[in-house]
Amino acid sequence: MEGKLLEMFEVGPCEDDYQLGFLIGQRFCSQIRSRLAGDLILQNQLLPFARTPHAQPLLKALSETNQKKFPRYWAELLGTADGSGVPVLDIILVNFRKEILPFISKTTMNSNADTTDDCSDVLIVGDSMAVAAHNEDANVALVGHTYLIKEKLSNGLSFIAYTYAGELPSCAFGLNSQGLAFTLNSVPPVEDEIVPAGIGRNFVSRDLLEATSTADALARIRSSEVSVGHSYNLIDIQKRMILNVETASKSRVSVHEVGTTPFFHANMYLHLQVQQVHDENSISRQKRAAVLPQGSKTDFLSLLGDTEDTKYPIYMTGPTLYTLCTTVIDLDERTLTIIEGNPKYGKVSHVFSMSSNELNLKLVNHAEGTHL
């Protein structure tokens, strides 16, 4: 399956956050409408649930909690809905998908129910190499329904974010002009560990795009009373540092600094003590990664492109989960590279340079057929 060419939209500074969202929604209205129409989780699970009386208190509380803490991003979300001409409810549901699905009765869910967003990361900060490599894996409905947002804020900060159609930038990965980048991995706390109507993960990661330092990024993560857990890989280009931050509800946070030993993270908690769902897919990828070479950037790409385990491959090609792309953040080269297709073949679609003194984000290459 081949996705459409990954497009980038440069926007801002805008008059306000609603206008920002409106312009994004307007620019990508066809992708947003197509994604929503073909998203079986939205159509078969979230929308039917949202029409029930049981859903109303949860949706109301989620909306009020996140609007109160992040009024700017809430306005951006509303603008995206209006700009794309789709119902606000649809945009709310896809942005709070992970916060809503645990509360849908298992008896009403069918084979189209959500599957963990099975992203994989391999990270290292050694004497000769400092790299974060990430597979962006998602439901097959997202193939051809992603784009890049390059936004400049009125305060002078700018960021680039890989964005799912209709969602806030970014539930995947991004970087900003302060030399900060992040990738994300979902984690599966059990139902008892989930707090209803907390802060949504999409709002936390949107907030991270505006962090001014690693300390600021950690403070933004810690200050959010999240509903479900998440794993953040925080990358500080200037300090040559990578932190893996695992979070859960009730303000639980664990920080692991990545060192000379390669650190592979799939979709289960590794250092925060949380009761979690036994995810065979994640466990299989973790075990497979442990026996593969991890001594070079080429090894990392081969690892992320591994398909040896046909049931639970690290590089996914459907039928439910699909590796949308791979990104490699090289802290020494100060670049973020996006690779389409299996990363072991290194077909580069975009390279962003962060090497200037101001760390201006610049597209330095976008040529089909270029190899890493």
mmCIF file of C-alpha atoms in Angstrom:
data_model
loop_
_atom_site.group_PDB
_atom_site.id
_atom_site.type_symbol
_atom_site.label_atom_id
_atom_site.label_comp_id
_atom_site.label_asym_id
_atom_site.label_seq_id
_atom_site.Cartn_x
_atom_site.Cartn_y
_atom_site.Cartn_z
ATOM 1 C CA MET A 1 0.000 0.000 0.000
ATOM 2 C CA GLU A 2 1.417 3.368 -0.979
ATOM 3 C CA GLY A 3 0.416 6.600 0.746
ATOM 4 C CA LYS A 4 0.177 9.995 -0.864
ATOM 5 C CA LEU A 5 3.189 12.282 -0.971
ATOM 6 C CA LEU A 6 3.707 13.834 2.461
ATOM 7 C CA GLU A 7 2.837 17.517 2.124
ATOM 8 C CA MET A 8 4.062 20.403 4.273
ATOM 9 C CA PHE A 9 2.042 23.532 5.070
ATOM 10 C CA GLU A 10 3.843 26.636 6.340
ATOM 11 C CA VAL A 11 1.585 28.827 8.451
ATOM 12 C CA GLY A 12 1.825 31.754 10.875
ATOM 13 C CA PRO A 13 2.182 33.920 12.700
ATOM 14 C CA CYS A 14 -1.618 34.011 12.854
ATOM 15 C CA GLU A 15 -4.014 36.523 14.349
ATOM 16 C CA ASP A 16 -5.166 33.922 16.871
ATOM 17 C CA ASP A 17 -5.213 30.193 17.464
ATOM 18 C CA TYR A 18 -8.641 29.688 15.939
ATOM 19 C CA GLN A 19 -7.346 31.181 12.682
ATOM 20 C CA LEU A 20 -4.341 28.860 12.803
ATOM 21 C CA GLY A 21 -6.581 25.819 13.111
ATOM 22 C CA PHE A 22 -8.947 27.173 10.465
ATOM 23 C CA LEU A 23 -6.130 27.583 7.937
ATOM 24 C CA ILE A 24 -4.840 24.070 8.613
ATOM 25 C CA GLY A 25 -8.342 22.641 8.307
ATOM 26 C CA GLN A 26 -8.960 24.556 5.105
ATOM 27 C CA ARG A 27 -5.638 23.510 3.568
ATOM 28 C CA PHE A 28 -6.109 19.806 4.351
ATOM 29 C CA CYS A 29 -9.905 19.552 4.205
ATOM 30 C CA SER A 30 -9.872 16.688 1.709
ATOM 31 C CA GLN A 31 -7.443 14.600 3.789
ATOM 32 C CA ILE A 32 -9.395 15.315 6.985
ATOM 33 C CA ARG A 33 -12.756 14.433 5.450
ATOM 34 C CA SER A 34 -11.353 11.286 3.855
ATOM 35 C CA ARG A 35 -9.706 10.163 7.088
ATOM 36 C CA LEU A 36 -12.877 10.672 9.128
ATOM 37 C CA ALA A 37 -15.050 8.873 6.563
ATOM 38 C CA GLY A 38 -12.753 5.855 6.422
ATOM 39 C CA ASP A 39 -11.806 5.648 10.097
ATOM 40 C CA LEU A 40 -13.671 2.567 11.317
ATOM 41 C CA ILE A 41 -12.812 3.275 14.942
ATOM 42 C CA LEU A 42 -14.538 6.650 14.639
ATOM 43 C CA GLN A 43 -17.475 5.411 12.592
ATOM 44 C CA ASN A 44 -18.155 2.107 14.377
ATOM 45 C CA GLN A 45 -17.082 2.848 17.946
ATOM 46 C CA LEU A 46 -16.659 6.497 18.899
ATOM 47 C CA LEU A 47 -19.616 8.051 17.093
ATOM 48 C CA PRO A 48 -22.169 5.419 18.196
ATOM 49 C CA PHE A 49 -20.893 5.775 21.778
ATOM 50 C CA ALA A 50 -21.070 9.579 21.603
ATOM 51 C CA ARG A 51 -24.790 9.356 20.777
ATOM 52 C CA THR A 52 -25.586 7.483 24.002
ATOM 53 C CA PRO A 53 -26.638 9.194 27.248
ATOM 54 C CA HIS A 54 -23.778 7.411 29.025
ATOM 55 C CA ALA A 55 -21.218 9.303 26.917
ATOM 56 C CA GLN A 56 -22.439 12.830 27.575
ATOM 57 C CA PRO A 57 -20.888 13.398 31.038
ATOM 58 C CA LEU A 58 -17.519 12.039 29.862
ATOM 59 C CA LEU A 59 -17.408 14.129 26.680
ATOM 60 C CA LYS A 60 -18.531 17.253 28.552
ATOM 61 C CA ALA A 61 -15.918 16.802 31.273
ATOM 62 C CA LEU A 62 -13.121 16.021 28.789
ATOM 63 C CA SER A 63 -13.956 19.114 26.769
ATOM 64 C CA GLU A 64 -14.188 21.412 29.791
ATOM 65 C CA THR A 65 -11.007 20.102 31.450
ATOM 66 C CA ASN A 66 -8.852 20.463 28.345
ATOM 67 C CA GLN A 67 -10.374 23.776 27.257
ATOM 68 C CA LYS A 68 -9.682 25.216 30.705
ATOM 69 C CA LYS A 69 -6.011 24.145 30.799
ATOM 70 C CA PHE A 70 -5.265 24.714 27.103
ATOM 71 C CA PRO A 71 -7.667 27.377 25.760
ATOM 72 C CA ARG A 72 -5.357 28.187 22.831
ATOM 73 C CA TYR A 73 -5.161 24.604 21.623
ATOM 74 C CA TRP A 74 -8.905 24.152 22.112
ATOM 75 C CA ALA A 75 -9.482 27.160 19.844
ATOM 76 C CA GLU A 76 -7.083 25.609 17.329
ATOM 77 C CA LEU A 77 -9.092 22.378 17.429
ATOM 78 C CA LEU A 78 -12.368 24.249 16.814
ATOM 79 C CA GLY A 79 -10.755 26.161 13.954
ATOM 80 C CA THR A 80 -9.597 22.896 12.357
ATOM 81 C CA ALA A 81 -13.172 21.596 12.390
ATOM 82 C CA ASP A 82 -14.604 24.781 10.892
ATOM 83 C CA GLY A 83 -11.842 25.149 8.316
ATOM 84 C CA SER A 84 -12.330 21.595 7.064
ATOM 85 C CA GLY A 85 -16.115 21.787 7.213
ATOM 86 C CA VAL A 86 -16.563 18.714 9.384
ATOM 87 C CA PRO A 87 -18.578 18.351 12.612
ATOM 88 C CA VAL A 88 -16.759 19.548 15.715
ATOM 89 C CA LEU A 89 -17.798 16.323 17.446
ATOM 90 C CA ASP A 90 -15.826 14.238 14.931
ATOM 91 C CA ILE A 91 -12.668 16.287 15.561
ATOM 92 C CA ILE A 92 -13.147 16.061 19.332
ATOM 93 C CA LEU A 93 -13.586 12.291 19.160
ATOM 94 C CA VAL A 94 -10.454 11.561 17.117
ATOM 95 C CA ASN A 95 -8.378 13.846 19.332
ATOM 96 C CA PHE A 96 -9.655 12.139 22.508
ATOM 97 C CA ARG A 97 -9.755 8.639 21.046
ATOM 98 C CA LYS A 98 -7.431 7.135 23.650
ATOM 99 C CA GLU A 99 -9.252 8.864 26.499
ATOM 100 C CA ILE A 100 -12.697 7.631 25.378
ATOM 101 C CA LEU A 101 -12.206 4.072 24.124
ATOM 102 C CA PRO A 102 -11.495 2.548 27.576
ATOM 103 C CA PHE A 103 -14.997 3.597 28.652
ATOM 104 C CA ILE A 104 -16.835 1.997 25.759
ATOM 105 C CA SER A 105 -18.397 -1.260 26.874
ATOM 106 C CA LYS A 106 -16.412 -4.235 25.624
ATOM 107 C CA THR A 107 -19.689 -5.902 24.666
ATOM 108 C CA THR A 108 -20.401 -3.154 22.154
ATOM 109 C CA MET A 109 -16.948 -3.224 20.583
ATOM 110 C CA ASN A 110 -16.206 -5.413 17.553
ATOM 111 C CA SER A 111 -13.179 -6.432 15.539
ATOM 112 C CA ASN A 112 -12.705 -2.828 14.419
ATOM 113 C CA ALA A 113 -11.902 -1.777 17.960
ATOM 114 C CA ASP A 114 -8.774 0.220 18.553
ATOM 115 C CA THR A 115 -5.390 -1.431 18.580
ATOM 116 C CA THR A 116 -2.449 0.081 20.414
ATOM 117 C CA ASP A 117 -0.517 2.563 18.319
ATOM 118 C CA ASP A 118 2.477 0.277 18.021
ATOM 119 C CA CYS A 119 5.376 2.689 17.553
ATOM 120 C CA SER A 120 8.969 1.527 18.077
ATOM 121 C CA ASP A 121 12.018 3.597 19.072
ATOM 122 C CA VAL A 122 15.700 2.840 19.403
ATOM 123 C CA LEU A 123 17.772 5.499 21.161
ATOM 124 C CA ILE A 124 21.444 5.990 22.019
ATOM 125 C CA VAL A 125 23.758 8.739 23.269
ATOM 126 C CA GLY A 126 27.304 7.429 22.951
ATOM 127 C CA ASP A 127 30.760 8.821 22.252
ATOM 128 C CA SER A 128 30.490 8.354 18.492
ATOM 129 C CA MET A 129 26.746 8.477 17.920
ATOM 130 C CA ALA A 130 23.680 10.197 19.394
ATOM 131 C CA VAL A 131 20.535 9.127 17.551
ATOM 132 C CA ALA A 132 16.808 8.674 18.057
ATOM 133 C CA ALA A 133 15.169 6.468 15.411
ATOM 134 C CA HIS A 134 11.401 6.009 15.418
ATOM 135 C CA ASN A 135 8.803 4.013 13.494
ATOM 136 C CA GLU A 136 5.490 5.862 13.318
ATOM 137 C CA ASP A 137 2.918 3.062 13.379
ATOM 138 C CA ALA A 138 -0.839 3.582 13.280
ATOM 139 C CA ASN A 139 -4.126 2.165 12.142
ATOM 140 C CA VAL A 140 -4.191 1.556 8.392
ATOM 141 C CA ALA A 141 -6.893 4.258 8.099
ATOM 142 C CA LEU A 142 -4.127 6.837 8.577
ATOM 143 C CA VAL A 143 -2.216 5.835 5.425
ATOM 144 C CA GLY A 144 -2.325 8.870 3.114
ATOM 145 C CA HIS A 145 -3.923 10.965 5.856
ATOM 146 C CA THR A 146 -0.938 12.680 7.460
ATOM 147 C CA TYR A 147 0.891 15.923 6.756
ATOM 148 C CA LEU A 148 3.607 18.208 8.078
ATOM 149 C CA ILE A 149 2.797 21.519 9.754
ATOM 150 C CA LYS A 150 5.552 24.155 9.883
ATOM 151 C CA GLU A 151 4.255 26.860 12.171
ATOM 152 C CA LYS A 152 5.754 30.157 13.250
ATOM 153 C CA LEU A 153 4.379 31.644 16.446
ATOM 154 C CA SER A 154 4.063 35.334 17.220
ATOM 155 C CA ASN A 155 6.795 34.999 19.893
ATOM 156 C CA GLY A 156 9.292 33.937 17.214
ATOM 157 C CA LEU A 157 9.399 30.231 18.059
ATOM 158 C CA SER A 158 8.711 27.853 15.185
ATOM 159 C CA PHE A 159 8.097 24.138 14.971
ATOM 160 C CA ILE A 160 7.592 21.305 12.511
ATOM 161 C CA ALA A 161 5.115 18.561 13.412
ATOM 162 C CA TYR A 162 4.089 15.326 11.715
ATOM 163 C CA THR A 163 0.321 15.476 12.022
ATOM 164 C CA TYR A 164 -2.593 13.047 11.687
ATOM 165 C CA ALA A 165 -5.428 14.536 9.606
ATOM 166 C CA GLY A 166 -7.869 16.321 11.894
ATOM 167 C CA GLU A 167 -5.713 16.043 15.004
ATOM 168 C CA LEU A 168 -3.640 18.619 16.825
ATOM 169 C CA PRO A 169 0.050 18.701 15.921
ATOM 170 C CA SER A 170 1.536 16.320 16.911
ATOM 171 C CA CYS A 171 0.571 12.931 18.275
ATOM 172 C CA ALA A 172 3.609 11.475 16.468
ATOM 173 C CA PHE A 173 6.860 13.496 16.407
ATOM 174 C CA GLY A 174 8.061 17.057 16.034
ATOM 175 C CA LEU A 175 10.856 19.520 16.662
ATOM 176 C CA ASN A 176 11.171 23.220 17.353
ATOM 177 C CA SER A 177 13.564 26.103 16.880
ATOM 178 C CA GLN A 178 14.848 25.749 20.445
ATOM 179 C CA GLY A 179 16.570 22.538 19.363
ATOM 180 C CA LEU A 180 14.034 20.326 21.129
ATOM 181 C CA ALA A 181 12.416 17.317 19.476
ATOM 182 C CA PHE A 182 10.255 14.432 20.592
ATOM 183 C CA THR A 183 8.878 11.090 19.492
ATOM 184 C CA LEU A 184 6.042 9.262 21.239
ATOM 185 C CA ASN A 185 5.092 5.703 22.188
ATOM 186 C CA SER A 186 1.690 4.699 23.534
ATOM 187 C CA VAL A 187 1.614 2.501 26.631
ATOM 188 C CA PRO A 188 -1.267 0.303 27.866
ATOM 189 C CA PRO A 189 -2.283 0.866 31.511
ATOM 190 C CA VAL A 190 -5.077 -1.411 32.707
ATOM 191 C CA GLU A 191 -8.560 0.062 33.036
ATOM 192 C CA ASP A 192 -8.221 0.683 36.786
ATOM 193 C CA GLU A 193 -5.198 2.910 36.118
ATOM 194 C CA ILE A 194 -7.169 5.244 33.814
ATOM 195 C CA VAL A 195 -8.784 8.404 35.189
ATOM 196 C CA PRO A 196 -11.836 9.623 33.266
ATOM 197 C CA ALA A 197 -11.899 13.155 31.870
ATOM 198 C CA GLY A 198 -8.252 14.004 32.469
ATOM 199 C CA ILE A 199 -5.954 15.916 30.127
ATOM 200 C CA GLY A 200 -5.738 14.384 26.658
ATOM 201 C CA ARG A 201 -2.424 13.136 25.293
ATOM 202 C CA ASN A 202 -2.851 15.156 22.098
ATOM 203 C CA PHE A 203 -2.986 18.349 24.141
ATOM 204 C CA VAL A 204 0.183 17.489 26.069
ATOM 205 C CA SER A 205 2.178 16.753 22.914
ATOM 206 C CA ARG A 206 0.823 19.919 21.245
ATOM 207 C CA ASP A 207 2.115 21.818 24.283
ATOM 208 C CA LEU A 208 5.553 20.171 24.018
ATOM 209 C CA LEU A 209 6.037 21.770 20.582
ATOM 210 C CA GLU A 210 6.308 25.122 22.382
ATOM 211 C CA ALA A 211 8.738 24.027 25.105
ATOM 212 C CA THR A 212 11.816 26.237 25.446
ATOM 213 C CA SER A 213 14.088 23.737 27.217
ATOM 214 C CA THR A 214 14.189 20.166 28.471
ATOM 215 C CA ALA A 215 13.277 21.404 31.944
ATOM 216 C CA ASP A 216 10.330 23.292 30.477
ATOM 217 C CA ALA A 217 9.221 20.198 28.531
ATOM 218 C CA LEU A 218 9.353 18.065 31.695
ATOM 219 C CA ALA A 219 7.402 20.715 33.607
ATOM 220 C CA ARG A 220 4.709 20.726 30.919
ATOM 221 C CA ILE A 221 4.446 16.939 31.111
ATOM 222 C CA ARG A 222 4.355 16.889 34.916
ATOM 223 C CA SER A 223 1.744 19.650 35.170
ATOM 224 C CA SER A 224 -0.845 17.765 33.125
ATOM 225 C CA GLU A 225 -3.234 15.518 35.054
ATOM 226 C CA VAL A 226 -3.516 12.981 32.245
ATOM 227 C CA SER A 227 -6.257 10.428 31.795
ATOM 228 C CA VAL A 228 -4.094 7.659 30.294
ATOM 229 C CA GLY A 229 -0.363 7.051 30.165
ATOM 230 C CA HIS A 230 2.198 7.844 27.501
ATOM 231 C CA SER A 231 5.909 7.525 26.763
ATOM 232 C CA TYR A 232 7.811 10.603 25.586
ATOM 233 C CA ASN A 233 11.289 10.556 24.070
ATOM 234 C CA LEU A 234 12.605 14.076 24.652
ATOM 235 C CA ILE A 235 15.588 14.991 22.478
ATOM 236 C CA ASP A 236 17.725 18.028 23.311
ATOM 237 C CA ILE A 237 20.023 18.834 20.383
ATOM 238 C CA GLN A 238 22.033 21.505 22.197
ATOM 239 C CA LYS A 239 22.656 19.431 25.335
ATOM 240 C CA ARG A 240 23.153 16.206 23.330
ATOM 241 C CA MET A 241 20.698 14.462 25.610
ATOM 242 C CA ILE A 242 17.775 12.050 25.208
ATOM 243 C CA LEU A 243 15.302 11.344 27.993
ATOM 244 C CA ASN A 244 12.633 8.651 27.973
ATOM 245 C CA VAL A 245 9.729 9.872 30.095
ATOM 246 C CA GLU A 246 6.961 7.442 31.035
ATOM 247 C CA THR A 247 3.758 8.844 32.494
ATOM 248 C CA ALA A 248 0.506 7.612 33.981
ATOM 249 C CA SER A 249 -2.554 9.091 35.632
ATOM 250 C CA LYS A 250 -2.370 10.602 39.132
ATOM 251 C CA SER A 251 0.756 12.593 38.217
ATOM 252 C CA ARG A 252 3.045 9.578 37.996
ATOM 253 C CA VAL A 253 6.224 10.199 35.998
ATOM 254 C CA SER A 254 9.492 8.298 35.562
ATOM 255 C CA VAL A 255 12.515 9.708 33.712
ATOM 256 C CA HIS A 256 15.301 7.582 32.214
ATOM 257 C CA GLU A 257 18.326 9.255 30.629
ATOM 258 C CA VAL A 258 19.522 7.341 27.579
ATOM 259 C CA GLY A 259 23.232 6.542 27.570
ATOM 260 C CA THR A 260 25.751 4.423 25.676
ATOM 261 C CA THR A 261 23.603 1.283 25.813
ATOM 262 C CA PRO A 262 20.992 1.299 23.016
ATOM 263 C CA PHE A 263 17.512 1.724 24.475
ATOM 264 C CA PHE A 264 14.599 0.131 22.599
ATOM 265 C CA HIS A 265 11.065 1.159 23.534
ATOM 266 C CA ALA A 266 7.946 -0.404 22.083
ATOM 267 C CA ASN A 267 4.547 -0.046 23.743
ATOM 268 C CA MET A 268 4.841 -1.238 27.312
ATOM 269 C CA TYR A 269 6.127 0.536 30.405
ATOM 270 C CA LEU A 270 9.787 -0.232 31.043
ATOM 271 C CA HIS A 271 10.613 1.744 34.210
ATOM 272 C CA LEU A 272 7.426 3.337 35.604
ATOM 273 C CA GLN A 273 5.662 0.875 37.885
ATOM 274 C CA VAL A 274 2.133 0.735 36.495
ATOM 275 C CA GLN A 275 -0.273 -2.168 36.068
ATOM 276 C CA GLN A 276 -0.471 -2.655 32.326
ATOM 277 C CA VAL A 277 -2.112 -4.749 29.654
ATOM 278 C CA HIS A 278 -0.041 -7.720 28.492
ATOM 279 C CA ASP A 279 0.656 -6.644 24.892
ATOM 280 C CA GLU A 280 2.049 -9.620 22.979
ATOM 281 C CA ASN A 281 2.854 -7.436 19.972
ATOM 282 C CA SER A 282 5.032 -5.110 22.029
ATOM 283 C CA ILE A 283 6.694 -7.952 23.956
ATOM 284 C CA SER A 284 7.555 -9.727 20.708
ATOM 285 C CA ARG A 285 9.111 -6.594 19.215
ATOM 286 C CA GLN A 286 11.066 -5.955 22.410
ATOM 287 C CA LYS A 287 12.473 -9.509 22.354
ATOM 288 C CA ARG A 288 13.308 -9.346 18.653
ATOM 289 C CA ALA A 289 15.122 -6.015 19.027
ATOM 290 C CA ALA A 290 17.254 -7.457 21.826
ATOM 291 C CA VAL A 291 18.905 -9.975 19.477
ATOM 292 C CA LEU A 292 19.517 -7.614 16.532
ATOM 293 C CA PRO A 293 22.711 -5.573 16.012
ATOM 294 C CA GLN A 294 22.513 -2.006 17.375
ATOM 295 C CA GLY A 295 26.006 -0.660 16.746
ATOM 296 C CA SER A 296 25.363 1.937 14.040
ATOM 297 C CA LYS A 297 22.698 4.082 12.449
ATOM 298 C CA THR A 298 22.459 1.506 9.673
ATOM 299 C CA ASP A 299 21.815 -1.181 12.296
ATOM 300 C CA PHE A 300 19.069 0.968 13.801
ATOM 301 C CA LEU A 301 17.353 1.299 10.421
ATOM 302 C CA SER A 302 17.653 -2.426 9.777
ATOM 303 C CA LEU A 303 16.165 -3.117 13.193
ATOM 304 C CA LEU A 304 13.214 -0.798 12.538
ATOM 305 C CA GLY A 305 12.766 -2.425 9.130
ATOM 306 C CA ASP A 306 12.769 -5.966 10.514
ATOM 307 C CA THR A 307 9.936 -8.252 9.354
ATOM 308 C CA GLU A 308 11.291 -11.606 10.560
ATOM 309 C CA ASP A 309 8.373 -12.167 12.942
ATOM 310 C CA THR A 310 5.490 -12.345 10.487
ATOM 311 C CA LYS A 311 2.824 -12.110 13.205
ATOM 312 C CA TYR A 312 4.358 -9.193 15.102
ATOM 313 C CA PRO A 313 6.937 -7.523 12.831
ATOM 314 C CA ILE A 314 8.744 -4.376 13.929
ATOM 315 C CA TYR A 315 8.081 -2.863 10.490
ATOM 316 C CA MET A 316 4.336 -3.184 9.865
ATOM 317 C CA THR A 317 2.441 -3.442 6.586
ATOM 318 C CA GLY A 318 -1.120 -4.205 7.701
ATOM 319 C CA PRO A 319 -3.751 -5.461 7.643
ATOM 320 C CA THR A 320 -4.605 -3.406 10.766
ATOM 321 C CA LEU A 321 -1.389 -1.620 11.708
ATOM 322 C CA TYR A 322 0.918 0.133 9.265
ATOM 323 C CA THR A 323 4.291 1.862 9.588
ATOM 324 C CA LEU A 324 3.500 5.283 8.135
ATOM 325 C CA CYS A 325 7.125 6.431 8.084
ATOM 326 C CA THR A 326 10.383 6.333 10.007
ATOM 327 C CA THR A 327 12.140 9.373 11.425
ATOM 328 C CA VAL A 328 15.801 9.604 12.422
ATOM 329 C CA ILE A 329 16.987 12.454 14.629
ATOM 330 C CA ASP A 330 20.774 12.743 14.598
ATOM 331 C CA LEU A 331 21.928 14.968 17.455
ATOM 332 C CA ASP A 332 25.456 15.385 16.065
ATOM 333 C CA GLU A 333 24.413 16.143 12.498
ATOM 334 C CA ARG A 334 21.511 18.203 13.893
ATOM 335 C CA THR A 335 19.068 16.783 11.374
ATOM 336 C CA LEU A 336 15.654 15.184 11.377
ATOM 337 C CA THR A 337 15.165 12.809 8.462
ATOM 338 C CA ILE A 338 11.871 11.266 7.351
ATOM 339 C CA ILE A 339 12.048 7.947 5.510
ATOM 340 C CA GLU A 340 9.171 6.454 3.532
ATOM 341 C CA GLY A 341 8.837 2.712 3.056
ATOM 342 C CA ASN A 342 10.999 0.160 4.841
ATOM 343 C CA PRO A 343 13.775 2.146 6.565
ATOM 344 C CA LYS A 344 16.437 -0.486 5.810
ATOM 345 C CA TYR A 345 16.288 0.759 2.199
ATOM 346 C CA GLY A 346 16.667 4.374 3.287
ATOM 347 C CA LYS A 347 14.306 6.151 0.866
ATOM 348 C CA VAL A 348 14.435 9.703 2.238
ATOM 349 C CA SER A 349 11.506 12.061 1.655
ATOM 350 C CA HIS A 350 12.511 15.007 3.867
ATOM 351 C CA VAL A 351 15.571 16.234 5.764
ATOM 352 C CA PHE A 352 15.296 19.181 8.142
ATOM 353 C CA SER A 353 18.437 20.922 9.315
ATOM 354 C CA MET A 354 18.835 22.319 12.811
ATOM 355 C CA SER A 355 22.446 23.401 12.349
ATOM 356 C CA SER A 356 22.137 27.191 12.232
ATOM 357 C CA ASN A 357 22.930 29.296 15.259
ATOM 358 C CA GLU A 358 19.256 30.129 15.749
ATOM 359 C CA LEU A 359 18.273 26.530 14.976
ATOM 360 C CA ASN A 360 16.022 27.697 12.174
ATOM 361 C CA LEU A 361 14.093 24.804 10.705
ATOM 362 C CA LYS A 362 14.831 24.468 7.025
ATOM 363 C CA LEU A 363 13.815 21.854 4.495
ATOM 364 C CA VAL A 364 17.175 21.019 2.942
ATOM 365 C CA ASN A 365 16.084 18.138 0.757
ATOM 366 C CA HIS A 366 12.878 16.759 -0.652
ATOM 367 C CA ALA A 367 13.734 14.537 -3.569
ATOM 368 C CA GLU A 368 12.159 11.184 -4.302
ATOM 369 C CA GLY A 369 14.705 8.447 -4.559
ATOM 370 C CA THR A 370 17.242 10.098 -2.258
ATOM 371 C CA HIS A 371 18.771 7.562 0.079
ATOM 372 C CA LEU A 372 20.138 7.947 3.597
#
